[in-house]
Amino acid sequence: EQDLSPVVWSETLSEEEIRLEKIMLGLRTTRGIKRDVVLQDITHSQREEMEKVISELVAHEFITVLDGRIALTPAGMLVENQIISKLSL
């Protein structure tokens, strides 16, 4: 009897890749993602830029920010990939 692992393949992700995965998966839920996750592990200047991006997305009604969470609006769902790209730096 051989001891076989059910894991056939695995991947090690960088911190930035983990951050991007959290953003992608979180935005696909109705609750959205914590704003802190979008702003974590980035430099001060990147944080300032990201705050501008978030404000622009809210102004264009692609996302909402409520109780510290970012969620897609119905319009945002139509352009989800572009929003993820903007939030991933």
C-alpha positions as a Markdown table, in Angstrom:
| # | Residue | x | y | z |
|---|---|---|---|---|
| 1 | Glu | 0.0 | 0.0 | 0.0 |
| 2 | Gln | 1.4 | 3.3 | -1.1 |
| 3 | Asp | 1.0 | 6.5 | 0.9 |
| 4 | Leu | -0.3 | 8.9 | -1.7 |
| 5 | Ser | -1.0 | 12.5 | -1.0 |
| 6 | Pro | -4.2 | 14.0 | -2.5 |
| 7 | Val | -2.1 | 17.1 | -3.3 |
| 8 | Val | -0.9 | 16.8 | -6.9 |
| 9 | Trp | 0.4 | 20.4 | -7.3 |
| 10 | Ser | 1.0 | 23.4 | -5.1 |
| 11 | Glu | 2.2 | 26.9 | -5.6 |
| 12 | Thr | 4.0 | 29.3 | -3.3 |
| 13 | Leu | 2.6 | 32.8 | -3.6 |
| 14 | Ser | 4.4 | 36.1 | -3.0 |
| 15 | Glu | 3.0 | 38.6 | -0.5 |
| 16 | Glu | 1.7 | 40.7 | -3.5 |
| 17 | Glu | 0.1 | 37.6 | -5.1 |
| 18 | Ile | -1.6 | 36.8 | -1.8 |
| 19 | Arg | -2.9 | 40.3 | -1.5 |
| 20 | Leu | -4.3 | 40.2 | -5.1 |
| 21 | Glu | -6.0 | 36.8 | -4.4 |
| 22 | Lys | -7.6 | 38.2 | -1.3 |
| 23 | Ile | -8.9 | 41.2 | -3.3 |
| 24 | Met | -10.2 | 39.0 | -6.2 |
| 25 | Leu | -11.9 | 36.5 | -3.9 |
| 26 | Gly | -13.3 | 39.2 | -1.5 |
| 27 | Leu | -14.8 | 41.3 | -4.2 |
| 28 | Arg | -16.7 | 38.3 | -5.5 |
| 29 | Thr | -18.7 | 38.1 | -2.3 |
| 30 | Thr | -21.7 | 40.2 | -1.4 |
| 31 | Arg | -19.9 | 41.4 | 1.8 |
| 32 | Gly | -17.0 | 42.6 | -0.2 |
| 33 | Ile | -13.5 | 42.9 | 1.3 |
| 34 | Lys | -12.1 | 44.8 | 4.3 |
| 35 | Arg | -10.6 | 48.1 | 3.2 |
| 36 | Asp | -7.6 | 47.3 | 5.3 |
| 37 | Val | -6.8 | 44.3 | 3.1 |
| 38 | Val | -6.6 | 46.5 | 0.1 |
| 39 | Leu | -4.3 | 48.9 | 1.9 |
| 40 | Gln | -2.1 | 46.4 | 3.6 |
| 41 | Asp | 1.5 | 45.7 | 2.7 |
| 42 | Ile | 1.9 | 48.8 | 0.5 |
| 43 | Thr | 4.1 | 51.8 | 0.9 |
| 44 | His | 2.9 | 55.2 | 2.2 |
| 45 | Ser | 2.9 | 56.7 | -1.4 |
| 46 | Gln | 1.1 | 53.6 | -2.7 |
| 47 | Arg | -1.5 | 53.9 | 0.1 |
| 48 | Glu | -2.1 | 57.6 | -0.9 |
| 49 | Glu | -2.5 | 56.5 | -4.6 |
| 50 | Met | -4.9 | 53.7 | -3.6 |
| 51 | Glu | -7.0 | 56.1 | -1.5 |
| 52 | Lys | -7.5 | 58.2 | -4.7 |
| 53 | Val | -8.4 | 55.1 | -6.7 |
| 54 | Ile | -10.9 | 54.0 | -4.1 |
| 55 | Ser | -12.4 | 57.5 | -4.1 |
| 56 | Glu | -12.7 | 57.6 | -7.9 |
| 57 | Leu | -14.3 | 54.1 | -8.0 |
| 58 | Val | -16.9 | 55.3 | -5.4 |
| 59 | Ala | -17.5 | 58.5 | -7.4 |
| 60 | His | -18.2 | 56.5 | -10.5 |
| 61 | Glu | -20.4 | 54.2 | -8.5 |
| 62 | Phe | -18.4 | 51.0 | -9.2 |
| 63 | Ile | -17.8 | 50.3 | -5.5 |
| 64 | Thr | -19.3 | 51.2 | -2.2 |
| 65 | Val | -17.4 | 51.6 | 1.1 |
| 66 | Leu | -19.5 | 50.8 | 4.1 |
| 67 | Asp | -18.5 | 49.9 | 7.6 |
| 68 | Gly | -14.8 | 49.5 | 6.5 |
| 69 | Arg | -15.7 | 47.2 | 3.6 |
| 70 | Ile | -15.4 | 47.6 | -0.1 |
| 71 | Ala | -18.0 | 46.0 | -2.2 |
| 72 | Leu | -18.9 | 46.0 | -5.9 |
| 73 | Thr | -22.0 | 47.8 | -7.1 |
| 74 | Pro | -24.1 | 46.2 | -9.9 |
| 75 | Ala | -22.2 | 48.5 | -12.3 |
| 76 | Gly | -18.9 | 47.4 | -10.8 |
| 77 | Met | -19.7 | 43.8 | -11.3 |
| 78 | Leu | -19.7 | 44.4 | -15.0 |
| 79 | Val | -16.1 | 45.7 | -14.9 |
| 80 | Glu | -14.8 | 43.6 | -12.0 |
| 81 | Asn | -11.6 | 42.7 | -13.7 |
| 82 | Gln | -10.7 | 46.3 | -14.4 |
| 83 | Ile | -11.5 | 47.2 | -10.8 |
| 84 | Ile | -9.3 | 44.4 | -9.4 |
| 85 | Ser | -6.5 | 45.6 | -11.7 |
| 86 | Lys | -6.8 | 49.1 | -10.3 |
| 87 | Leu | -6.8 | 47.9 | -6.7 |
| 88 | Ser | -3.8 | 45.6 | -7.2 |
| 89 | Leu | -1.4 | 48.4 | -8.1 |
